[in-house]
Every structure is written in structure tokens, then in C-alpha cells.
mmCIF file of C-alpha atoms in Angstrom:
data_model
loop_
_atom_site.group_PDB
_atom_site.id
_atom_site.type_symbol
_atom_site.label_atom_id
_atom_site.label_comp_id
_atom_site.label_asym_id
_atom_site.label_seq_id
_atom_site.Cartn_x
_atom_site.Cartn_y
_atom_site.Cartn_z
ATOM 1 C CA UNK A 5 -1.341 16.733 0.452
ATOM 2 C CA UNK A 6 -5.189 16.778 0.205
ATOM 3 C CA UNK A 7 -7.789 13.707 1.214
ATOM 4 C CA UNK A 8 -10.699 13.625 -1.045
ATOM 5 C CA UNK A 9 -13.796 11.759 0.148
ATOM 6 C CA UNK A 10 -15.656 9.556 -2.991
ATOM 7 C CA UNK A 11 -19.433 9.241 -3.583
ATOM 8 C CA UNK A 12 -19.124 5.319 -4.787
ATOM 9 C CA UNK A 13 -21.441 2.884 -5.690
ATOM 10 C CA UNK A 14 -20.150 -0.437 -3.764
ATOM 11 C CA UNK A 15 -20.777 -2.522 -0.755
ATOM 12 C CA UNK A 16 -17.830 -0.754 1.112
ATOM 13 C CA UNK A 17 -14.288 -1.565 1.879
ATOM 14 C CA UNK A 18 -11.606 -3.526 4.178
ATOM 15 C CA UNK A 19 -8.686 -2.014 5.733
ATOM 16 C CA UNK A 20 -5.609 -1.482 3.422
ATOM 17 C CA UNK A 21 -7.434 -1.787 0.212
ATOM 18 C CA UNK A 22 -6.668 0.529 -2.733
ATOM 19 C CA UNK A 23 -8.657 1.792 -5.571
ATOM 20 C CA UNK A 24 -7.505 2.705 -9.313
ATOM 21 C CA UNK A 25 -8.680 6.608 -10.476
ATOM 22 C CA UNK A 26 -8.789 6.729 -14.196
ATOM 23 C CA UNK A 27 -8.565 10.079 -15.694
ATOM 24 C CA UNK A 28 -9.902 10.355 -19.367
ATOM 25 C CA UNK A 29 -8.489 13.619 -21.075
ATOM 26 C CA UNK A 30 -10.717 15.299 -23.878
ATOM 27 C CA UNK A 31 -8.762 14.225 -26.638
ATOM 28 C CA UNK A 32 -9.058 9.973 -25.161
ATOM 29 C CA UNK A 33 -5.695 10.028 -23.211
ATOM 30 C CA UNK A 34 -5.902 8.208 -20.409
ATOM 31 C CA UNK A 35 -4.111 8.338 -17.057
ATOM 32 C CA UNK A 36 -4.490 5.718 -14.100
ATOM 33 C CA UNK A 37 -3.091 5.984 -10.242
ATOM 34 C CA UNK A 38 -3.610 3.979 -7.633
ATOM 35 C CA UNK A 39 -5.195 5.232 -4.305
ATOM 36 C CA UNK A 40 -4.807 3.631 -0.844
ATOM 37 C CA UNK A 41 -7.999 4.134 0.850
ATOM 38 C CA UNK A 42 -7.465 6.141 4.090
ATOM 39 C CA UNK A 43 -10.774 5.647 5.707
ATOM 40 C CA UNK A 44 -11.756 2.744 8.258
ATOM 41 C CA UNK A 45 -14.644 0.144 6.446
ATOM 42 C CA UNK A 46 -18.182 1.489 7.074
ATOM 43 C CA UNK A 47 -16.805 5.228 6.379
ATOM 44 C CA UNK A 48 -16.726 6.338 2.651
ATOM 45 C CA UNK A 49 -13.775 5.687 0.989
ATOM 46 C CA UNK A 50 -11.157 8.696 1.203
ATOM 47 C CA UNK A 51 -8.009 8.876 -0.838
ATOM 48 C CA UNK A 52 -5.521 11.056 0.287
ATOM 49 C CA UNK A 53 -3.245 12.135 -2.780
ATOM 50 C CA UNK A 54 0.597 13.698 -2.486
ATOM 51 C CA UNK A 55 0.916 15.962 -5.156
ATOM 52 C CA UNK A 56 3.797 15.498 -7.261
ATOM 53 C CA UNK A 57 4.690 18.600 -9.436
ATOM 54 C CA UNK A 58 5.669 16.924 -12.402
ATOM 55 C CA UNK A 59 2.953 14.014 -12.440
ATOM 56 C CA UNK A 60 -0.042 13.894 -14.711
ATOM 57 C CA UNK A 61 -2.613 13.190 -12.173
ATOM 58 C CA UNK A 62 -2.439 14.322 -8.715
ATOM 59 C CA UNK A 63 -1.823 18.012 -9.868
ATOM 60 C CA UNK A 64 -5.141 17.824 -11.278
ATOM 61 C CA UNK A 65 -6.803 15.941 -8.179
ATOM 62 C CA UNK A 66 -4.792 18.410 -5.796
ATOM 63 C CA UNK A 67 -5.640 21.962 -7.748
ATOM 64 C CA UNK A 68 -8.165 21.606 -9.859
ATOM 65 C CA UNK A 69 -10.481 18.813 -8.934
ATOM 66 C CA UNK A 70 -13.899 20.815 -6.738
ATOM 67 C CA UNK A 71 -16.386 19.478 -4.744
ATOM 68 C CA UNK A 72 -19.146 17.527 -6.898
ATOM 69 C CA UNK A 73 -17.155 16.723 -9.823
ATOM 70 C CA UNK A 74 -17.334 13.307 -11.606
ATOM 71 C CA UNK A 75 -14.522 10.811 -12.689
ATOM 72 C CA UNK A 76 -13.811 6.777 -13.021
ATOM 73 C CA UNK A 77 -13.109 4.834 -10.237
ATOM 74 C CA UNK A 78 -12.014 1.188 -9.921
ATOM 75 C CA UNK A 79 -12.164 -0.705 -6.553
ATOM 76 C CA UNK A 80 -12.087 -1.596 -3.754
ATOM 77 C CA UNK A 81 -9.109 -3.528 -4.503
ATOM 78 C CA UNK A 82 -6.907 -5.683 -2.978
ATOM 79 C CA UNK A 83 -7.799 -9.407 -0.439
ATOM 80 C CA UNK A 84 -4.200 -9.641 0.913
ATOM 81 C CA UNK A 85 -3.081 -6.659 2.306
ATOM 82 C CA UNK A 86 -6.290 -6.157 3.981
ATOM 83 C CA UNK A 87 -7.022 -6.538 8.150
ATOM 84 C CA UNK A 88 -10.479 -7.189 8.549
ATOM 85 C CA UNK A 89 -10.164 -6.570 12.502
ATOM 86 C CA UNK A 90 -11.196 -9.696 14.225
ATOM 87 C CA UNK A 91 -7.882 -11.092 14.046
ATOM 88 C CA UNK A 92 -6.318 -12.070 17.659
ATOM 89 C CA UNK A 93 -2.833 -11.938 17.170
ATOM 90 C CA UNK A 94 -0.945 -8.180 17.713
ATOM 91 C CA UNK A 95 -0.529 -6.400 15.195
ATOM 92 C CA UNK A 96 2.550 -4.274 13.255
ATOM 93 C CA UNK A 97 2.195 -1.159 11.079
ATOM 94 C CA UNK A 98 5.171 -0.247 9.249
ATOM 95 C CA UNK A 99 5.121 2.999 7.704
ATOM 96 C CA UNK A 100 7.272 4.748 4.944
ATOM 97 C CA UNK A 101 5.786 8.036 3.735
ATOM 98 C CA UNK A 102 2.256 8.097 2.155
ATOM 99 C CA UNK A 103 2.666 4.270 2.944
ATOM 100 C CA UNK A 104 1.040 5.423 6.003
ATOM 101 C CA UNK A 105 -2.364 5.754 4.286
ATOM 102 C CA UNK A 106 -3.600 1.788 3.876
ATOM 103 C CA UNK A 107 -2.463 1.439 7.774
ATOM 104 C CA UNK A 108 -4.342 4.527 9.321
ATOM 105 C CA UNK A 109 -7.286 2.503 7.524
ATOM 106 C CA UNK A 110 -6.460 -0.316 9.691
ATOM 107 C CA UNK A 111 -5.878 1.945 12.899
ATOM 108 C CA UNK A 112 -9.171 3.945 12.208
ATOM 109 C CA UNK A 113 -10.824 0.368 11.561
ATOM 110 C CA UNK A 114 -9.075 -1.373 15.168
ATOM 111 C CA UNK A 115 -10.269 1.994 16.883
ATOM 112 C CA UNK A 116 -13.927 1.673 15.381
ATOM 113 C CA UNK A 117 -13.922 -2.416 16.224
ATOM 114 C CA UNK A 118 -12.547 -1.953 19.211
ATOM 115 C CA UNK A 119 -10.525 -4.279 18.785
ATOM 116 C CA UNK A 120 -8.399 -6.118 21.557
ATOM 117 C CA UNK A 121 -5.175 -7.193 19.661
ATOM 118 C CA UNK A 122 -2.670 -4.641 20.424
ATOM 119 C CA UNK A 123 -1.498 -2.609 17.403
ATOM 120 C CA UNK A 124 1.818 -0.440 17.127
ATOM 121 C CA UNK A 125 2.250 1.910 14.833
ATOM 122 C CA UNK A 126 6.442 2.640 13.404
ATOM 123 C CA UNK A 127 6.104 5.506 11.030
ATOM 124 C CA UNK A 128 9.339 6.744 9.638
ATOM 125 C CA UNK A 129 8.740 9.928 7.568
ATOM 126 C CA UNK A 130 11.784 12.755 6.139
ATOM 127 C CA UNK A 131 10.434 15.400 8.617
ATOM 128 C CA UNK A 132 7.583 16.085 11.235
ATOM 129 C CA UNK A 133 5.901 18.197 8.720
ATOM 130 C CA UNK A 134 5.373 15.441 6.202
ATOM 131 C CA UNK A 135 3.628 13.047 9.244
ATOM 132 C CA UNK A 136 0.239 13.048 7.759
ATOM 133 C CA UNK A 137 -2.583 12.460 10.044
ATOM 134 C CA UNK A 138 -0.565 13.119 13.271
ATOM 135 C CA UNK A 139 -3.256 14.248 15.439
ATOM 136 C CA UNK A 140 -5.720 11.576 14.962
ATOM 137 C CA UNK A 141 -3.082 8.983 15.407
ATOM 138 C CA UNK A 142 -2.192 10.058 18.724
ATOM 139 C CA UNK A 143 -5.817 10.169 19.549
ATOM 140 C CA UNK A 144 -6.668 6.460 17.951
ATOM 141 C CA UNK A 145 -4.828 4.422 21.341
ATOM 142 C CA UNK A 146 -2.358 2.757 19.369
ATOM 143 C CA UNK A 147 1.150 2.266 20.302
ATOM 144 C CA UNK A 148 2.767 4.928 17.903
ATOM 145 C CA UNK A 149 6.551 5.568 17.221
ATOM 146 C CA UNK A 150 7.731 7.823 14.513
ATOM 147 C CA UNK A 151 11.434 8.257 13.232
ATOM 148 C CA UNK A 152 12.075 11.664 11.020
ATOM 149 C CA UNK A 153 14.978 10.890 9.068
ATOM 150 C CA UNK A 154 15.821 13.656 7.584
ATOM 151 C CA UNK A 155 15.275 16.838 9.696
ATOM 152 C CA UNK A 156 13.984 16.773 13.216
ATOM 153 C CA UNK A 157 12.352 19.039 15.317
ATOM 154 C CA UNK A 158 14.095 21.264 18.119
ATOM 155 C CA UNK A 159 14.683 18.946 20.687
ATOM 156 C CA UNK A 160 13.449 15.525 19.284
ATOM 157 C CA UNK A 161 13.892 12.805 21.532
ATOM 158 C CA UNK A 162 12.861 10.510 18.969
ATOM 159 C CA UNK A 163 14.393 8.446 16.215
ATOM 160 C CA UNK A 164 16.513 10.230 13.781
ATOM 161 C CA UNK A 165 17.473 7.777 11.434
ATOM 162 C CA UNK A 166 16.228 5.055 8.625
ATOM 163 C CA UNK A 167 14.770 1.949 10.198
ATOM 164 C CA UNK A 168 17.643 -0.638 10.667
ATOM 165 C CA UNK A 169 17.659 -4.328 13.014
ATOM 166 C CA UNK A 170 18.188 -2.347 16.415
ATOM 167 C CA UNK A 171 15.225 -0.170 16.128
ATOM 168 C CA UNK A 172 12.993 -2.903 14.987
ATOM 169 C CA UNK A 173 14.061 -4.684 17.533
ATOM 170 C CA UNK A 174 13.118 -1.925 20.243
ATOM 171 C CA UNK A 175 9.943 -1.058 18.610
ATOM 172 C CA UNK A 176 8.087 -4.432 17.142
ATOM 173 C CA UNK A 177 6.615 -7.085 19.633
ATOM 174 C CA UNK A 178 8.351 -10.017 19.900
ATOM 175 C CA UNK A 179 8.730 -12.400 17.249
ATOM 176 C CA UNK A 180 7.449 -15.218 19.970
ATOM 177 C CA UNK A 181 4.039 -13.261 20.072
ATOM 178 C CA UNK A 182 3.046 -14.312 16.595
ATOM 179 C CA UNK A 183 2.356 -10.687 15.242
ATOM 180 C CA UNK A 184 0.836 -10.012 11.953
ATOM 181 C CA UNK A 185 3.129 -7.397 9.815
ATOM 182 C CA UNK A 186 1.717 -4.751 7.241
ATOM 183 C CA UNK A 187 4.701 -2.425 5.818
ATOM 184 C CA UNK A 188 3.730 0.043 3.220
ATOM 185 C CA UNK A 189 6.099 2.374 1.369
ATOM 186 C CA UNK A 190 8.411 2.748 -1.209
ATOM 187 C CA UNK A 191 9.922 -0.650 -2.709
ATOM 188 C CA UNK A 192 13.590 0.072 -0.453
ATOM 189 C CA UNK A 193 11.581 1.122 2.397
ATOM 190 C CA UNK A 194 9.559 -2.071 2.724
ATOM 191 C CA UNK A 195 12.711 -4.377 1.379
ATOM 192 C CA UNK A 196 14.737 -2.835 4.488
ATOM 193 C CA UNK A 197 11.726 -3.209 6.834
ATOM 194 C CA UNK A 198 10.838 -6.783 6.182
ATOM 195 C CA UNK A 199 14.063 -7.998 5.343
ATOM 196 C CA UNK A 200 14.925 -6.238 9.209
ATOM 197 C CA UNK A 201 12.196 -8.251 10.777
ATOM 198 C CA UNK A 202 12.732 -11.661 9.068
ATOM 199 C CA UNK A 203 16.303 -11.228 10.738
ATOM 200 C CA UNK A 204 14.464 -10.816 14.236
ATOM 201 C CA UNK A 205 12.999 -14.030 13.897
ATOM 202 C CA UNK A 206 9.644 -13.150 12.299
ATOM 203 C CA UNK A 207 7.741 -15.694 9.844
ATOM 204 C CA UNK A 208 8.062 -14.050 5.960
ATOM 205 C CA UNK A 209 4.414 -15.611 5.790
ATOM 206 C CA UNK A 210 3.265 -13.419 8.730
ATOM 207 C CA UNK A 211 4.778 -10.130 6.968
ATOM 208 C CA UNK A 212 2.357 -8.690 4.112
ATOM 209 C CA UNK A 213 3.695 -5.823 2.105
ATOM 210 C CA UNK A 214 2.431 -2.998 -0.290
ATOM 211 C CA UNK A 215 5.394 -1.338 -2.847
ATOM 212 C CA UNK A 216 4.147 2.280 -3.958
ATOM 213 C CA UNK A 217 5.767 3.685 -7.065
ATOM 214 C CA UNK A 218 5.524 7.630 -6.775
ATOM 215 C CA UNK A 219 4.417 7.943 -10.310
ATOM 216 C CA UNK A 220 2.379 11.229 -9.339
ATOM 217 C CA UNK B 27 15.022 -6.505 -5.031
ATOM 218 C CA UNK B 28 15.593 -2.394 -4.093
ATOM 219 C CA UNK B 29 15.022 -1.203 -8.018
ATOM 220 C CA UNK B 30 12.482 1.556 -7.201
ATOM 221 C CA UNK B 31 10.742 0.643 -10.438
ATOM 222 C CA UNK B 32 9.763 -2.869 -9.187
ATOM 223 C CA UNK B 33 5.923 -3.114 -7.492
ATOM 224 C CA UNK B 34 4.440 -5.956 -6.082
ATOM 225 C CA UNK B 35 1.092 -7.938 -7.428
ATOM 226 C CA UNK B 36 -1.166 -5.409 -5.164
ATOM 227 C CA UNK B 37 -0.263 -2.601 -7.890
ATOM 228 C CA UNK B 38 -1.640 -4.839 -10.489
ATOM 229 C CA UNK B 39 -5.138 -5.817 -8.894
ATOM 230 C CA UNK B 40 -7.014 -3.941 -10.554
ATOM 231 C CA UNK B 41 -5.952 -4.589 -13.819
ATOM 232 C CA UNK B 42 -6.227 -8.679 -12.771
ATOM 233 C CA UNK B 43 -9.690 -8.149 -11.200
ATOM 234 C CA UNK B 44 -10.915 -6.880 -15.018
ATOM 235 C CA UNK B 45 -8.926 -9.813 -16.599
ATOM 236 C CA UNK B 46 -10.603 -12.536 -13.917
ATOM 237 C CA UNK B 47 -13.337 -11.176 -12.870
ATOM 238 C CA UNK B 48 -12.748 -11.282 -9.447
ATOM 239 C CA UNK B 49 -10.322 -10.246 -6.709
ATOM 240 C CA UNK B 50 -6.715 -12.211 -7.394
ATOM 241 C CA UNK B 51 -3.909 -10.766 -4.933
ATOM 242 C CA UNK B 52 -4.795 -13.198 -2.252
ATOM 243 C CA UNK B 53 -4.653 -15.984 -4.740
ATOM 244 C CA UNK B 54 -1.676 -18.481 -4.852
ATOM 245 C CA UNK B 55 0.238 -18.366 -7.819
ATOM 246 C CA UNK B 56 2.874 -21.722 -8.166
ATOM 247 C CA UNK B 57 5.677 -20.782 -10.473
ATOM 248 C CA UNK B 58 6.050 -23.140 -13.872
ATOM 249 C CA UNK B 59 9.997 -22.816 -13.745
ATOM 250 C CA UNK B 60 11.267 -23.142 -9.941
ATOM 251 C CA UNK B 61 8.045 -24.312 -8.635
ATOM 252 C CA UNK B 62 7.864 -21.397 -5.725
ATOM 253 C CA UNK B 63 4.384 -20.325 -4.604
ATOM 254 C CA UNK B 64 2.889 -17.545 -2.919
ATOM 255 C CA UNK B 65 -0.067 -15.052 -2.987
ATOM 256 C CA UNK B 66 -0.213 -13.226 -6.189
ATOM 257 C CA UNK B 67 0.034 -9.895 -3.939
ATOM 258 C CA UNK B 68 3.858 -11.383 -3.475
ATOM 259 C CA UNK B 69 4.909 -11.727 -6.965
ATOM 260 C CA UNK B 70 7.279 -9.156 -8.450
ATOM 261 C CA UNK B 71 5.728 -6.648 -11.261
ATOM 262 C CA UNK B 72 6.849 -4.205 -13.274
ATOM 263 C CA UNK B 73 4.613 -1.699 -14.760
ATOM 264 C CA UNK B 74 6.814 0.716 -16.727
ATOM 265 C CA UNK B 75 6.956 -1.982 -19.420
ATOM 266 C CA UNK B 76 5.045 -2.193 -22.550
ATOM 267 C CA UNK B 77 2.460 -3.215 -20.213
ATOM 268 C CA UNK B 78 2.466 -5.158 -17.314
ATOM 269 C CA UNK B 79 5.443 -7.789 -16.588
ATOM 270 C CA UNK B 80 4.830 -10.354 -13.277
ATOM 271 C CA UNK B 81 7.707 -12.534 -12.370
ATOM 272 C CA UNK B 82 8.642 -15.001 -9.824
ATOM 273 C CA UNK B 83 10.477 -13.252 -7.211
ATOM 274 C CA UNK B 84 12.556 -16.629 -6.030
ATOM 275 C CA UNK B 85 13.682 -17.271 -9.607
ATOM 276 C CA UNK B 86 12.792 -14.134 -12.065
ATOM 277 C CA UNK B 87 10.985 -16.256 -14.487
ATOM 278 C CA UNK B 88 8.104 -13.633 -16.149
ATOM 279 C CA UNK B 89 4.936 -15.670 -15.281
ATOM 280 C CA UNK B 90 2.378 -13.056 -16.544
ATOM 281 C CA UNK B 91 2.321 -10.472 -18.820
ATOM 282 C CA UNK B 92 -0.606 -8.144 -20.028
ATOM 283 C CA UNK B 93 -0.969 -5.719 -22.636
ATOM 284 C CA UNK B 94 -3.175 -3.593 -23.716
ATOM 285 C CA UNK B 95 -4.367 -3.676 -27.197
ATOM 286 C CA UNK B 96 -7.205 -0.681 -27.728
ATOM 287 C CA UNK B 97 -10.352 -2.432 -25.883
ATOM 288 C CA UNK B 98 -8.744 -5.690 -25.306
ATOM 289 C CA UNK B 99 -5.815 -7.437 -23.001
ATOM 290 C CA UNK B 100 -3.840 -9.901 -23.911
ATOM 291 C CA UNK B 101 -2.682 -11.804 -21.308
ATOM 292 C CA UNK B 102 -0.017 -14.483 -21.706
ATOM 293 C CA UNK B 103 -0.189 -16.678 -18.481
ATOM 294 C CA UNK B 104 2.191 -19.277 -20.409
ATOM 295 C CA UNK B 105 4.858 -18.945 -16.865
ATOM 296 C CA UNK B 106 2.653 -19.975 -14.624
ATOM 297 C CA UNK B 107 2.593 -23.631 -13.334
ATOM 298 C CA UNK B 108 -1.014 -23.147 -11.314
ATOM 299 C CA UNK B 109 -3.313 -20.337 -10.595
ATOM 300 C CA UNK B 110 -5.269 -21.661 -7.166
ATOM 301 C CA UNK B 111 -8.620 -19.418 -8.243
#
């Protein structure tokens, strides 16, 4: 896991948008990823890239890729899974892996706003090792709950398992208090998650998602 | 809808925003076959196709596809009942 911060040449970035890295090999192959952008608006944009042994680009971006070197980017994407931050209503991360990226944006963005609609963070990851960004999201003042699914730490008092209706239920705000939804993760991941809440009584039109393929 | 393979309109954004010219996955998409609408960031995509393949996700129906042809896209939009741009 590595975060690279981009030298770009735009008029910055919301919250949860994504940008498209193009890799040109020597020979004219071409290679394109997209990149949530980790950082809040105002801050340059920072991807932060899981390396995937067998992929084609983020081995290169991961090992090989130094300080002050040049290649094509495409962005800031994206005018629907974006919070701009002067939104009232309280608001719901959902995270699945690296789905976490687009909402630390938001978090780093309600932190820099200070912003006064309550946010909560649910972050469910395999293991406490693969939370990324831990210590700045217990430091932003959002409501955080993780749940490691798939090994825990010695005495966890935690969650422990994949997100189903009962945890949902104890960790979203009420579906009376109008909350926006952002869930970000893998295509089952954000199925389970939204389908979960719509069965709490949320409105589908108040629950944006993101699907990321792990094409590496 | 759990295939692993199947994205949503965000993963496609940037490949819409060069065929429009502008930002599209906020942009209301009305199906031509079952008449469902919703943001374009909602539609169902697959991009392990020859090219890109956007359906309807209330009634499957392939509303866009896009492939790449050296320098140029072709995009059939011929699914689509309206495009609120």
C-alpha cells in the first residue's frame, strides 16, 4: 500500500472523486486504472494504490515509480459520488477495503469544513493490519466503527464478522434522520451494504455507491 | 447483481467525460426499453468486454456501448430513451 501525491494542472477536486492513470509502455501498450482520490479538496490530489502482484499497473506505481517522474492523468472525475460538505443532513460512510479511500476524502474534507452534520464512519476490512489510514481517522472526530472479518486482534471487542441487517442497524443513524449514504468497495460488498440499509428503511435515492474492480 | 465483474457508471466517467465533453455520472439516463431512470453513476457496466457495455440495471437492456477503434470511439447510444445533459 503506498499514497502518491500528483503535481496536476486543474482547479482541484470534491470529495469521493476518482481520477484515471494511463500508463503508455515503450512499445504503445497502454494500461489504464482508476484512482480514488484520498485527499480532502484544497489539498493535492493523492492516490493511494494496493499493489496487486499479478496486475500490470500498480506494481509499477508501488516499486518502481520515484519521486519527480512524469505520467498521464485523467480527472478529477466523478459529480455523483461526491460530498461537497455543506450538506445538513448526517452523513454514512460505508467502507469495504481500499473502498475506504473516496470516504477518508470526505472525512478529511468534513474535518477541514468543519462541518456540523454528524458523520460515522463503518469500515469493515479482513484484518487490523489492512485498516489503512487508522491513525488519522481516529484523530478526524468522526464516529468510527470498524469490523475485521477475517482475523482479529488479541482481545477485539469489536465486530468480527461481514456487515449484515443487525449491525447496520446498531451502527447507521436512523433511517427517520434522513442520512445521506456513500458505500465504496467491492461490487458484493456494496450490494450487501445497501441492499442491508434499504431493508432498514433507508431511501435507495439517499444511498450513492462506488463498485471497485481489483484489476491491479 | 453480486458478479464481481460488474462496475457501476462511476468506473466509466472518464471514458464518458472524453466522449461528452463534460462530467456525465450525475446525469439522468431514462432507459428506451423499461423506461427506468437514474443517474448515469447508477447504471450497470461492464468493462471486461470488447469495450465498454452499460445496461439498465431494472431491466438489463445494454443502453451504451463504446469501443475503441485506434484514435476514435464509437459509441452506440441506440438503448437509451433520454440522456438529461
Amino acid at each position: 500500500m503506498k499514497t502518491l501525491e500528483l503535481d496536476v494542472d486543474w482547479d482541484g477536486h470534491r470529495a469521493g472523486q476518482h481520477l484515471d492513470v494511463r500508463l503508455t509502455a515503450e512499445d504503445g501498450y497502454q494500461a489504464q486504472r482508476s484512482y480514488s482520490i484520498a485527499s480532502a479538496p484544497g489539498e493535492r490530489p493523492a492516490i493511494t494504490i494496493e499493489r496487486l502482484d499479478d496486475g500490470e499497473v500498480s506494481p509499477y506505481l508501488v516499486d518502481e515509480l520515484r519521486e519527480g517522474d512524469v505520467f498521464e492523468v485523467r480527472g478529477p472525475i466523478g459529480g455523483y459520488f461526491v460530498w461537497d460538505g455543506d450538506e445538513p443532513e448526517p452523513v454514512l460512510l460505508v467502507a469495504g477495503g481500499s473502498g475506504v479511500v473516496p470516504l477518508a476524502a470526505m472525512a478529511r474534507h468534513w474535518k477541514r469544513v468543519g462541518s456540523s452534520a454528524p458523520m460515522r464512519l463503518l469500515y469493515s476490512a479482513r484484518s487490523w493490519d489492512e485498516v489503512i489510514y487508522r491513525d488519522e481517522l481516529e484523530h478526524l472526530g468522526i464516529g468510527v466503527t470498524y469490523t475485521l472479518t477475517r482475523e482479529q486482534p488479541e482481545r477485539w471487542q469489536g465486530y468480527a464478522r461481514r456487515i449484515d441487517d443487525e449491525l447496520l442497524s446498531e451502527v447507521a443513524f436512523p433511517a427517520s434522520e434522513g442520512p445521506r449514504v456513500y458505500v465504496c468497495g467491492s461490487t458484493h460488498f456494496v450490494d450487501a451494504a445497501a441492499d442491508g440499509l434499504v431493508r432498514l428503511g433507508y431511501d435507495p435515492a439517499s444511498i450513492r455507491t462506488e463498485r471497485f474492480g481489483a484489476t491491479g | 447483481m453480486s458478479d464481481p465483474r460488474v462496475l457501476d457508471g462511476n468506473a466509466v466517467g472518464g471514458l464518458l467525460h472524453d466522449v461528452f465533453g463534460a462530467e456525465v455520472t450525475a446525469v439522468p439516463c431514462t432507459c428506451g426499453s423499461c423506461g427506468a431512470r437514474g443517474e448515469i453513476a447508477r447504471l450497470v457496466v461492464y468493462v471486461d468486454c470488447p469495450g465498454v457495455v452499460v445496461r439498465c440495471p431494472a431491466c438489463t437492456q445494454v443502453l451504451i456501448t463504446i469501443v475503441r477503434v485506434h484514435e476514435h470511439a464509437c459509441v452506440d447510444l441506440s438503448g437509451v430513451g433520454r440522456l438529461e445533459l
